[in-house]
Amino acid sequence: MSPIGSGDSSQAYHVIIPARLASQRLPDKMLADVNGRALILHTWERALGSRAATVHVATDDDRIAAVVHSAGGQVVMTSKDHLSGTDRLVEAASALKLSDDAIVVNLQGDEPLMPTACLDQVAGLLHRRAEARMATLWTAIDKEADWRDPNVVKLLATHDGRALCFSRSGIPCVRDGAWPEEAARRHVGLYAYRVDALKAWPALPSSPLEALESLEQLRGLQAGWWINTAQAVEPIPIGIDTLEDLNRLRTELSSV
C-alpha cells in the first residue's frame, strides 16, 4: 500500500487530534459530557467539516478510543509516555505511513469550536511556502492586560510571515513603557507540519529557549526552521481548560 498522501491533490492535508485523558485542571476532560456527547467527539466532528483528506484521533486511552470508534471515527493508538501533543503526533504520523511531503494539522482535542476555515488556512500556509517546515496562526491583542499576561503567548514575524520570536513576555516592547496596541499579536496554538519535519522533530537539539519559556515551538525556531505565520481568517475561541469553560461550551452549543 502506498503511503497516505502520496496520491493526494496539492492542497490535501490530514488532521490528527492528540487526546489524552489526564488533565490537571479538568480531570477526564476528553470524555466530559457536552450535551450528550463526549468533548472529544465535538472536536472530531468539527474537523470533519474541514477540507482535510483524513481525520484521526491519536490517543493512549482505551476509553477515548472506544468513544471515537463508536461514533464511526478513526483512531491511532499511541504510547502513554509522550510528554507533548507533538510527540504523540510524530508517532501517529509514522503509524499512518503518511508520505514525507504530506501536511498534518495538529488540532487539540479540547478545541471543539476551532473554525474549519482556520484548519484549511494553516495547512495552506505550508502549501504556499515550500521553505517552511511548520505553520501557525495569530490574532490581534486588543487588551493591554492580555499583552502583559504570561499565559498569553505573543509572537513577532517578518513582513512575509516568517516567525522571528515567540514569548510569554510582552513583545514587542515599547521603549517609553506603553504597550504596542497596533502591533501586539496573540499566538494561536494551531500548527501544521510537513511529515518530514515531524520525523526530524525528536532529533532536534535541546532548546534553552524552549526550556525557559515552556514553548515547544521554540525548539524548531532555535534550530533554524522556517515557521510560516498569518493572521487567523476567523476569530478563534479559547480552548476548554476549566469547568467554567466547559459550562460555557454547553450553553453555547445548546443555543445553536
Coordinates of C-alpha atoms in Angstrom, one line a residue:
M1 CA 0.0 0.0 0.0
S2 CA 1.4 3.4 -0.9
P3 CA 1.8 6.0 1.9
I4 CA -1.2 8.1 2.7
G5 CA -0.7 11.4 0.9
S6 CA 1.3 10.1 -2.0
G7 CA -1.7 10.4 -4.3
D8 CA -3.4 13.4 -2.8
S9 CA -4.0 16.7 -4.6
S10 CA -1.6 19.6 -4.0
Q11 CA -4.0 21.1 -1.4
A12 CA -4.8 18.0 0.7
Y13 CA -3.9 17.7 4.3
H14 CA -4.6 15.4 7.3
V15 CA -5.9 16.4 10.7
I16 CA -4.6 14.5 13.8
I17 CA -6.2 15.2 17.1
P18 CA -3.9 14.3 20.1
A19 CA -6.1 13.3 23.0
R20 CA -5.1 12.1 26.5
L21 CA -7.4 11.6 29.4
A22 CA -5.2 13.0 32.1
S23 CA -5.8 16.7 32.8
Q24 CA -4.7 18.6 35.9
R25 CA -7.4 21.3 35.9
L26 CA -10.2 19.3 34.4
P27 CA -10.0 15.5 35.1
D28 CA -11.2 13.2 32.3
K29 CA -11.7 16.3 30.2
M30 CA -11.9 14.5 26.8
L31 CA -14.8 12.3 28.0
A32 CA -16.7 15.2 29.7
D33 CA -20.3 15.2 28.7
V34 CA -21.3 18.1 26.5
N35 CA -24.9 18.0 25.6
G36 CA -25.0 14.2 25.4
R37 CA -21.7 13.7 23.6
A38 CA -18.1 13.5 24.8
L39 CA -16.0 16.6 24.3
I40 CA -13.6 14.8 22.0
L41 CA -16.4 14.0 19.7
H42 CA -17.3 17.6 19.3
T43 CA -13.7 18.4 18.3
W44 CA -13.6 15.4 15.9
E45 CA -16.9 16.4 14.3
R46 CA -15.6 20.0 13.8
A47 CA -12.5 18.6 12.0
L48 CA -14.7 16.6 9.7
G49 CA -16.2 19.8 8.4
S50 CA -12.8 21.0 7.1
R51 CA -11.2 20.1 3.7
A52 CA -8.9 17.6 5.4
A53 CA -8.4 14.3 3.5
T54 CA -8.4 12.3 6.7
V55 CA -9.2 12.9 10.4
H56 CA -7.7 10.7 13.2
V57 CA -7.7 10.9 16.9
A58 CA -4.4 9.9 18.4
T59 CA -4.7 8.6 22.0
D60 CA -3.2 6.4 24.6
D61 CA -6.5 5.7 26.3
D62 CA -8.9 2.8 25.5
R63 CA -11.9 4.7 26.7
I64 CA -11.3 7.6 24.4
A65 CA -10.6 5.2 21.5
A66 CA -13.9 3.3 22.3
V67 CA -15.9 6.6 22.3
V68 CA -14.5 7.7 18.9
H69 CA -14.9 4.2 17.4
S70 CA -18.5 4.1 18.5
A71 CA -19.2 7.3 16.6
G72 CA -17.5 6.0 13.5
G73 CA -14.2 7.8 13.9
Q74 CA -10.7 6.6 13.1
V75 CA -8.2 6.2 16.0
V76 CA -4.4 5.8 16.2
M77 CA -3.2 4.2 19.5
T78 CA 0.0 5.8 20.8
S79 CA 2.3 5.4 23.7
K80 CA 1.4 6.7 27.2
D81 CA 5.0 8.1 27.6
H82 CA 4.7 11.1 25.4
L83 CA 5.4 14.5 27.1
S84 CA 3.6 16.6 24.5
G85 CA 1.0 16.5 21.8
T86 CA 3.7 17.0 19.2
D87 CA 5.5 13.8 20.3
R88 CA 2.2 12.0 20.0
L89 CA 1.7 13.4 16.6
V90 CA 5.1 12.1 15.5
E91 CA 4.1 8.6 16.4
A92 CA 0.7 8.8 14.8
A93 CA 2.0 10.1 11.5
S94 CA 4.5 7.3 11.4
A95 CA 1.8 4.7 12.2
L96 CA -0.4 6.1 9.5
K97 CA 2.5 5.8 7.0
L98 CA 1.9 9.4 5.8
S99 CA 4.3 10.4 2.9
D100 CA 7.1 12.7 3.8
D101 CA 5.6 15.6 1.8
A102 CA 2.1 15.2 3.4
I103 CA 0.9 18.0 5.6
V104 CA -0.6 17.3 9.1
V105 CA -2.6 19.8 11.1
N106 CA -2.4 19.3 14.9
L107 CA -5.9 20.1 16.4
Q108 CA -6.0 19.9 20.2
G109 CA -8.8 17.7 21.5
D110 CA -10.1 20.5 23.7
E111 CA -10.8 22.9 20.9
P112 CA -14.2 21.9 19.7
L113 CA -15.0 25.4 18.4
M114 CA -12.0 25.8 16.1
P115 CA -13.2 27.3 12.8
T116 CA -12.8 24.9 10.0
A117 CA -11.6 27.8 7.8
C118 CA -8.6 28.1 10.2
L119 CA -7.7 24.4 9.8
D120 CA -7.7 24.9 6.0
Q121 CA -5.8 28.2 6.3
V122 CA -2.9 26.8 8.4
A123 CA -2.4 23.9 6.1
G124 CA -2.5 26.3 3.1
L125 CA 0.4 28.3 4.7
L126 CA 2.6 25.3 4.1
H127 CA 1.3 24.6 0.6
R128 CA 2.2 28.1 -0.4
R129 CA 5.6 28.3 1.3
A130 CA 7.9 25.4 0.2
E131 CA 10.7 26.5 2.6
A132 CA 8.5 26.3 5.7
R133 CA 8.6 23.2 8.0
M134 CA 5.8 24.4 10.2
A135 CA 2.9 26.9 10.1
T136 CA 0.7 28.6 12.7
L137 CA -1.7 31.4 13.2
W138 CA -2.1 34.6 15.3
T139 CA -4.8 37.0 16.3
A140 CA -4.6 40.7 17.3
I141 CA -4.4 41.5 21.0
D142 CA -6.8 44.3 21.9
K143 CA -6.3 44.4 25.7
E144 CA -3.2 45.6 27.4
A145 CA -3.8 43.1 30.2
D146 CA -3.6 40.2 27.7
W147 CA -0.4 41.6 26.3
R148 CA 1.1 41.6 29.8
D149 CA -0.3 38.2 30.7
P150 CA 2.4 35.4 30.6
N151 CA -0.3 32.9 29.8
V152 CA -0.9 34.6 26.5
V153 CA 1.9 33.8 24.1
K154 CA 3.0 36.6 21.8
L155 CA 4.9 36.4 18.5
L156 CA 6.9 38.6 16.1
A157 CA 7.2 37.9 12.4
T158 CA 8.8 39.2 9.2
H159 CA 6.7 41.1 6.7
D160 CA 6.2 37.9 4.7
G161 CA 5.1 35.9 7.8
R162 CA 8.2 34.1 8.9
A163 CA 8.2 33.8 12.7
L164 CA 11.0 35.7 14.4
C165 CA 10.1 35.0 18.1
F166 CA 7.5 33.5 20.4
S167 CA 7.4 34.7 24.0
R168 CA 5.3 34.8 27.1
S169 CA 6.8 38.3 27.7
G170 CA 5.2 41.4 26.3
I171 CA 6.7 41.8 22.8
P172 CA 7.4 44.0 21.0
C173 CA 8.5 46.1 23.9
V174 CA 7.8 49.9 23.6
R175 CA 10.7 51.9 24.9
D176 CA 8.6 54.5 26.7
G177 CA 6.7 51.9 28.7
A178 CA 3.4 52.0 26.7
W179 CA 2.0 48.8 25.2
P180 CA 2.2 48.2 21.4
E181 CA -1.6 48.3 20.7
E182 CA -1.2 48.2 17.0
A183 CA 1.5 45.5 16.8
A184 CA 0.6 43.0 19.6
R185 CA -0.2 39.5 18.4
R186 CA -1.5 36.5 20.3
H187 CA -0.2 33.2 19.1
V188 CA -2.8 30.6 18.5
G189 CA -1.7 27.0 19.3
L190 CA -2.8 25.5 16.0
Y191 CA 0.0 24.0 14.0
A192 CA 0.6 22.5 10.6
Y193 CA 3.7 20.3 9.9
R194 CA 5.3 18.6 7.0
V195 CA 5.6 14.9 7.8
D196 CA 9.4 15.0 7.2
A197 CA 9.6 17.8 9.8
L198 CA 7.7 15.7 12.3
K199 CA 10.1 12.8 11.7
A200 CA 13.0 15.2 12.4
W201 CA 11.4 16.6 15.5
P202 CA 12.7 14.0 18.1
A203 CA 16.3 14.5 16.9
L204 CA 16.3 18.3 17.1
P205 CA 18.9 19.7 19.6
S206 CA 17.6 20.7 23.0
S207 CA 16.5 24.3 23.1
P208 CA 17.4 26.6 26.0
L209 CA 14.6 29.0 24.9
E210 CA 12.1 26.2 24.9
A211 CA 13.0 25.3 28.4
L212 CA 12.9 28.9 29.7
E213 CA 9.6 29.8 28.1
S214 CA 8.0 26.3 28.2
L215 CA 7.1 26.8 24.5
E216 CA 8.0 23.8 22.3
Q217 CA 7.7 25.7 19.0
L218 CA 10.9 27.5 20.1
R219 CA 12.7 24.1 19.6
G220 CA 12.1 24.3 15.9
L221 CA 12.7 28.1 15.7
Q222 CA 16.0 27.9 17.5
A223 CA 17.1 25.0 15.2
G224 CA 16.6 27.4 12.3
W225 CA 13.2 26.1 11.0
W226 CA 11.1 28.4 8.9
I227 CA 7.7 28.7 10.7
N228 CA 5.2 30.4 8.5
T229 CA 2.5 32.5 10.2
A230 CA -0.6 34.6 9.3
Q231 CA -3.5 36.3 11.0
A232 CA -6.4 33.9 11.5
V233 CA -9.1 34.4 9.0
E234 CA -11.8 33.9 11.7
P235 CA -11.8 34.6 15.4
I236 CA -10.6 31.5 17.4
P237 CA -12.3 30.8 20.8
I238 CA -10.2 29.8 23.8
G239 CA -10.0 26.1 24.3
I240 CA -11.6 24.1 27.2
D241 CA -9.3 24.2 30.3
T242 CA -11.7 24.6 33.2
L243 CA -15.2 23.7 34.4
E244 CA -16.3 27.2 33.6
D245 CA -15.1 26.8 30.0
L246 CA -17.0 23.5 29.8
N247 CA -20.2 25.0 31.1
R248 CA -19.9 27.9 28.7
L249 CA -19.5 25.5 25.8
R250 CA -22.6 23.6 26.9
T251 CA -24.6 26.8 26.9
E252 CA -23.2 27.9 23.6
L253 CA -23.9 24.6 21.8
S254 CA -27.4 24.3 23.3
S255 CA -28.4 27.6 21.7
V256 CA -27.2 26.5 18.2

